[in-house]
Structures are given as structure tokens and as C-alpha cells.
Amino acid sequence: MRPRITLLVAAALLAVAVQGRAGPPPPAPALQPGAGEGLGIANLGDAGAALLRPFDDPIVLSLDAGSGATSTPLHCQALLELAPHIVGTRPATDWNVLQQRLADCHALRWLAAAGQARRSAMPPRLDAARETWRWPAAIWPAVSRDEVDALAGAGQTLRQASGRRAWTRTALGGAAPEALTLAARGYSVRLQWLARGDFDGDGWEDWLLRWQARAEGGSWRAVRCVLLTRKMPAGAFTVGP
């Protein structure tokens, strides 16, 4: 009987230790100040309906279904269903507009899925996450497949990818969400904190960020949404999806 009791006590102590490392109970899921305005919502509860809100100016998409195949989605839900098949826009000059729209629609889908996190190892605010060695290299811009593969290498960090540069807090003015910016090696990256909550259903607090990148002095630019999380208060961040 004694060994069994000892094992139960050890398990209880381990559970307490794990809970202690995770910190206090995380706050309720919520938009960050200013984040809802750009998405046309006032709170998280509006996100589901916003996925079906008609676009003011629908974009004609070229699809991979065959020569000349096109579609004109009328709202975010329809656009997200077509996203894996999009190969261009008509006219081509709408491509950058499409990328912003896709990022906004992905954000709305994540926000609609937000739940209450049970555990958190996240810092109190975005500008407390400026040590680039805690970030994976995959957050750095990658234009070619070779660059994507290089950044995905084991042990690669943003500190290495950026040439040891550091995040700086960006004051965007007005009601814009809190942001960090990093510029190095011909590129710049900006992260805006949109919301916090459990977005992927694993019980841990995630942050939803808008990721924007561009080539300095060039025409290349990109925008998407990423989820930031970690499971140890002093550990490295992971970025997905």
C-alpha cells in the first residue's frame, strides 16, 4: 500500500508543479484595443456573423480548376473555402488586395472559434516578448521555397534569421492595436496583436497576430494571421498554423 500512496503523492505534486509553471488562470478571450475596427466587429461575438457579411467590392479569382476557371466569392466564408484553389486575380493588380482580405477572413474565423484558455504561459503584453531568440525563424519573411526550407531548419531562431536584430515597439497612432516591428537584411516585419484566447482548442492561451512583411525598396509584400503560444513561462514561442 505504501508504494501506491507514494506514487499518488508524487503525481499530485507533479500536477501542482505543472500548474505553477503555467502561471495564474488566463484572462477571458478578448479582442485587443483597436483590433475590431479594421475587421468591422465590436467584440468576439460578432466574428461568426462577419464571416457571412457581403463584401463591398467582390474580387474575381482565377482558380486551378482549369483554363479560364474563375469565381467571385461574396463573403469571407466563401472566400476561405476557395483559398486552396486560388492562383490569381482578375485583374492581376487586385492580388495584394486579396491577400489583405484573406488575412482578415482568416482572423475572423479564428476569432469565431475563440474559447476560454485553461492555462497560460504568455507574457502580460506584446512588448514583453521582444527577445528574438525566443521566436522561431519561421516568423521571418521568406519569398522562395529555398528560403522557407532554410528558416524551417531545426534550432533556427528569429535572432539568427534577422542578424541579431531586436523587436521595437511601434506606436501606430489612433486606435490601432499594439504592434512590434523588426527591420533587417532588406526586409521589415510588423506584428499587430489582435486577440487572446484559446483558438486551437488545446487549452493553452494563444495570441492572434496580424503578420505583415515587405521588402525594403521593392514591391514584394505579404500579410497573414499567425497564432503565437508557448507552454513554459521562460520558454520559446511557437508560431502557427
mmCIF file of N, CA and C in Angstrom, residues 57-109:
data_model
loop_
_atom_site.group_PDB
_atom_site.id
_atom_site.type_symbol
_atom_site.label_atom_id
_atom_site.label_comp_id
_atom_site.label_asym_id
_atom_site.label_seq_id
_atom_site.Cartn_x
_atom_site.Cartn_y
_atom_site.Cartn_z
ATOM 1 N N ASP A 57 -16.852 45.107 -52.378
ATOM 2 C CA ASP A 57 -16.279 45.015 -53.728
ATOM 3 C C ASP A 57 -15.700 43.619 -53.943
ATOM 4 N N PRO A 58 -16.516 42.641 -54.321
ATOM 5 C CA PRO A 58 -16.027 41.276 -54.543
ATOM 6 C C PRO A 58 -14.917 41.241 -55.593
ATOM 7 N N ILE A 59 -13.966 40.331 -55.396
ATOM 8 C CA ILE A 59 -12.820 40.187 -56.294
ATOM 9 C C ILE A 59 -13.005 38.938 -57.154
ATOM 10 N N VAL A 60 -12.737 39.069 -58.441
ATOM 11 C CA VAL A 60 -12.794 37.921 -59.353
ATOM 12 C C VAL A 60 -11.507 37.122 -59.204
ATOM 13 N N LEU A 61 -11.639 35.837 -58.909
ATOM 14 C CA LEU A 61 -10.487 34.978 -58.667
ATOM 15 C C LEU A 61 -10.262 34.023 -59.829
ATOM 16 N N SER A 62 -9.005 33.789 -60.157
ATOM 17 C CA SER A 62 -8.636 32.724 -61.088
ATOM 18 C C SER A 62 -8.338 31.477 -60.264
ATOM 19 N N LEU A 63 -8.902 30.335 -60.684
ATOM 20 C CA LEU A 63 -8.781 29.103 -59.915
ATOM 21 C C LEU A 63 -8.008 28.041 -60.680
ATOM 22 N N ASP A 64 -7.572 27.016 -59.946
ATOM 23 C CA ASP A 64 -6.790 25.941 -60.554
ATOM 24 C C ASP A 64 -7.663 24.836 -61.140
ATOM 25 N N ALA A 65 -8.949 25.103 -61.316
ATOM 26 C CA ALA A 65 -9.876 24.075 -61.795
ATOM 27 C C ALA A 65 -9.813 23.866 -63.301
ATOM 28 N N GLY A 66 -9.016 24.637 -64.001
ATOM 29 C CA GLY A 66 -8.909 24.500 -65.447
ATOM 30 C C GLY A 66 -8.727 25.850 -66.099
ATOM 31 N N SER A 67 -8.400 25.833 -67.368
ATOM 32 C CA SER A 67 -8.143 27.076 -68.092
ATOM 33 C C SER A 67 -9.364 27.987 -68.059
ATOM 34 N N GLY A 68 -9.151 29.200 -67.592
ATOM 35 C CA GLY A 68 -10.222 30.183 -67.567
ATOM 36 C C GLY A 68 -11.185 30.062 -66.411
ATOM 37 N N ALA A 69 -10.941 29.131 -65.477
ATOM 38 C CA ALA A 69 -11.860 28.949 -64.346
ATOM 39 C C ALA A 69 -11.786 30.142 -63.404
ATOM 40 N N THR A 70 -12.934 30.703 -63.080
ATOM 41 C CA THR A 70 -12.988 31.858 -62.180
ATOM 42 C C THR A 70 -14.133 31.696 -61.185
ATOM 43 N N SER A 71 -14.084 32.508 -60.154
ATOM 44 C CA SER A 71 -15.173 32.567 -59.180
ATOM 45 C C SER A 71 -15.106 33.918 -58.490
ATOM 46 N N THR A 72 -16.254 34.385 -58.028
ATOM 47 C CA THR A 72 -16.320 35.673 -57.334
ATOM 48 C C THR A 72 -17.021 35.472 -55.995
ATOM 49 N N PRO A 73 -16.278 35.092 -54.955
ATOM 50 C CA PRO A 73 -16.898 34.872 -53.643
ATOM 51 C C PRO A 73 -17.475 36.168 -53.088
ATOM 52 N N LEU A 74 -18.624 36.046 -52.447
ATOM 53 C CA LEU A 74 -19.344 37.226 -51.986
ATOM 54 C C LEU A 74 -19.119 37.545 -50.515
ATOM 55 N N HIS A 75 -18.521 36.615 -49.764
ATOM 56 C CA HIS A 75 -18.259 36.857 -48.346
ATOM 57 C C HIS A 75 -17.075 36.009 -47.907
ATOM 58 N N CYS A 76 -16.640 36.204 -46.668
ATOM 59 C CA CYS A 76 -15.425 35.547 -46.179
ATOM 60 C C CYS A 76 -15.523 34.027 -46.191
ATOM 61 N N GLN A 77 -16.648 33.499 -45.778
ATOM 62 C CA GLN A 77 -16.757 32.045 -45.717
ATOM 63 C C GLN A 77 -16.545 31.428 -47.086
ATOM 64 N N ALA A 78 -17.138 32.020 -48.115
ATOM 65 C CA ALA A 78 -16.959 31.509 -49.473
ATOM 66 C C ALA A 78 -15.517 31.675 -49.933
ATOM 67 N N LEU A 79 -14.891 32.793 -49.579
ATOM 68 C CA LEU A 79 -13.500 33.025 -49.970
ATOM 69 C C LEU A 79 -12.575 32.004 -49.320
ATOM 70 N N LEU A 80 -12.772 31.715 -48.047
ATOM 71 C CA LEU A 80 -11.912 30.761 -47.353
ATOM 72 C C LEU A 80 -12.068 29.353 -47.917
ATOM 73 N N GLU A 81 -13.257 28.997 -48.361
ATOM 74 C CA GLU A 81 -13.457 27.685 -48.977
ATOM 75 C C GLU A 81 -12.696 27.567 -50.294
ATOM 76 N N LEU A 82 -12.548 28.670 -51.002
ATOM 77 C CA LEU A 82 -11.842 28.671 -52.289
ATOM 78 C C LEU A 82 -10.338 28.865 -52.144
ATOM 79 N N ALA A 83 -9.883 29.308 -50.981
ATOM 80 C CA ALA A 83 -8.483 29.715 -50.806
ATOM 81 C C ALA A 83 -7.459 28.705 -51.324
ATOM 82 N N PRO A 84 -7.616 27.388 -51.089
ATOM 83 C CA PRO A 84 -6.593 26.448 -51.572
ATOM 84 C C PRO A 84 -6.502 26.364 -53.094
ATOM 85 N N HIS A 85 -7.488 26.896 -53.800
ATOM 86 C CA HIS A 85 -7.542 26.752 -55.255
ATOM 87 C C HIS A 85 -7.244 28.047 -56.007
ATOM 88 N N ILE A 86 -6.935 29.125 -55.280
ATOM 89 C CA ILE A 86 -6.709 30.423 -55.920
ATOM 90 C C ILE A 86 -5.316 30.479 -56.539
ATOM 91 N N VAL A 87 -5.246 30.882 -57.798
ATOM 92 C CA VAL A 87 -3.953 31.042 -58.479
ATOM 93 C C VAL A 87 -3.731 32.475 -58.959
ATOM 94 N N GLY A 88 -4.734 33.339 -58.847
ATOM 95 C CA GLY A 88 -4.567 34.716 -59.291
ATOM 96 C C GLY A 88 -5.854 35.495 -59.150
ATOM 97 N N THR A 89 -5.812 36.753 -59.571
ATOM 98 C CA THR A 89 -6.987 37.616 -59.550
ATOM 99 C C THR A 89 -7.163 38.263 -60.914
ATOM 100 N N ARG A 90 -8.371 38.736 -61.163
ATOM 101 C CA ARG A 90 -8.657 39.461 -62.401
ATOM 102 C C ARG A 90 -9.299 40.787 -62.028
ATOM 103 N N PRO A 91 -8.590 41.896 -62.245
ATOM 104 C CA PRO A 91 -7.237 41.997 -62.818
ATOM 105 C C PRO A 91 -6.156 41.578 -61.824
ATOM 106 N N ALA A 92 -4.945 41.384 -62.346
ATOM 107 C CA ALA A 92 -3.826 40.942 -61.508
ATOM 108 C C ALA A 92 -3.491 41.957 -60.421
ATOM 109 N N THR A 93 -3.815 43.214 -60.658
ATOM 110 C CA THR A 93 -3.499 44.265 -59.683
ATOM 111 C C THR A 93 -4.300 44.124 -58.388
ATOM 112 N N ASP A 94 -5.313 43.254 -58.385
ATOM 113 C CA ASP A 94 -6.091 43.029 -57.163
ATOM 114 C C ASP A 94 -5.426 42.026 -56.224
ATOM 115 N N TRP A 95 -4.250 41.484 -56.604
ATOM 116 C CA TRP A 95 -3.634 40.419 -55.819
ATOM 117 C C TRP A 95 -3.330 40.854 -54.383
ATOM 118 N N ASN A 96 -2.726 42.028 -54.216
ATOM 119 C CA ASN A 96 -2.398 42.487 -52.861
ATOM 120 C C ASN A 96 -3.658 42.758 -52.039
ATOM 121 N N VAL A 97 -4.698 43.253 -52.699
ATOM 122 C CA VAL A 97 -5.972 43.462 -52.008
ATOM 123 C C VAL A 97 -6.526 42.127 -51.526
ATOM 124 N N LEU A 98 -6.388 41.102 -52.366
ATOM 125 C CA LEU A 98 -6.848 39.766 -51.986
ATOM 126 C C LEU A 98 -6.095 39.240 -50.771
ATOM 127 N N GLN A 99 -4.785 39.447 -50.715
ATOM 128 C CA GLN A 99 -4.004 38.950 -49.581
ATOM 129 C C GLN A 99 -4.472 39.579 -48.265
ATOM 130 N N GLN A 100 -4.755 40.867 -48.289
ATOM 131 C CA GLN A 100 -5.268 41.529 -47.085
ATOM 132 C C GLN A 100 -6.638 40.972 -46.708
ATOM 133 N N ARG A 101 -7.469 40.755 -47.714
ATOM 134 C CA ARG A 101 -8.810 40.226 -47.443
ATOM 135 C C ARG A 101 -8.737 38.814 -46.874
ATOM 136 N N LEU A 102 -7.865 37.995 -47.428
ATOM 137 C CA LEU A 102 -7.698 36.642 -46.901
ATOM 138 C C LEU A 102 -7.239 36.671 -45.442
ATOM 139 N N ALA A 103 -6.291 37.560 -45.139
ATOM 140 C CA ALA A 103 -5.809 37.670 -43.757
ATOM 141 C C ALA A 103 -6.940 38.073 -42.818
ATOM 142 N N ASP A 104 -7.762 39.028 -43.241
ATOM 143 C CA ASP A 104 -8.886 39.459 -42.406
ATOM 144 C C ASP A 104 -9.899 38.330 -42.218
ATOM 145 N N CYS A 105 -10.155 37.575 -43.287
ATOM 146 C CA CYS A 105 -11.124 36.483 -43.195
ATOM 147 C C CYS A 105 -10.602 35.360 -42.304
ATOM 148 N N HIS A 106 -9.318 35.047 -42.422
ATOM 149 C CA HIS A 106 -8.727 34.053 -41.524
ATOM 150 C C HIS A 106 -8.832 34.526 -40.072
ATOM 151 N N ALA A 107 -8.596 35.817 -39.848
ATOM 152 C CA ALA A 107 -8.701 36.356 -38.489
ATOM 153 C C ALA A 107 -10.110 36.170 -37.942
ATOM 154 N N LEU A 108 -11.110 36.472 -38.755
ATOM 155 C CA LEU A 108 -12.493 36.320 -38.306
ATOM 156 C C LEU A 108 -12.811 34.863 -37.977
ATOM 157 N N ARG A 109 -12.282 33.936 -38.779
ATOM 158 C CA ARG A 109 -12.548 32.522 -38.500
ATOM 159 C C ARG A 109 -11.908 32.094 -37.180
#
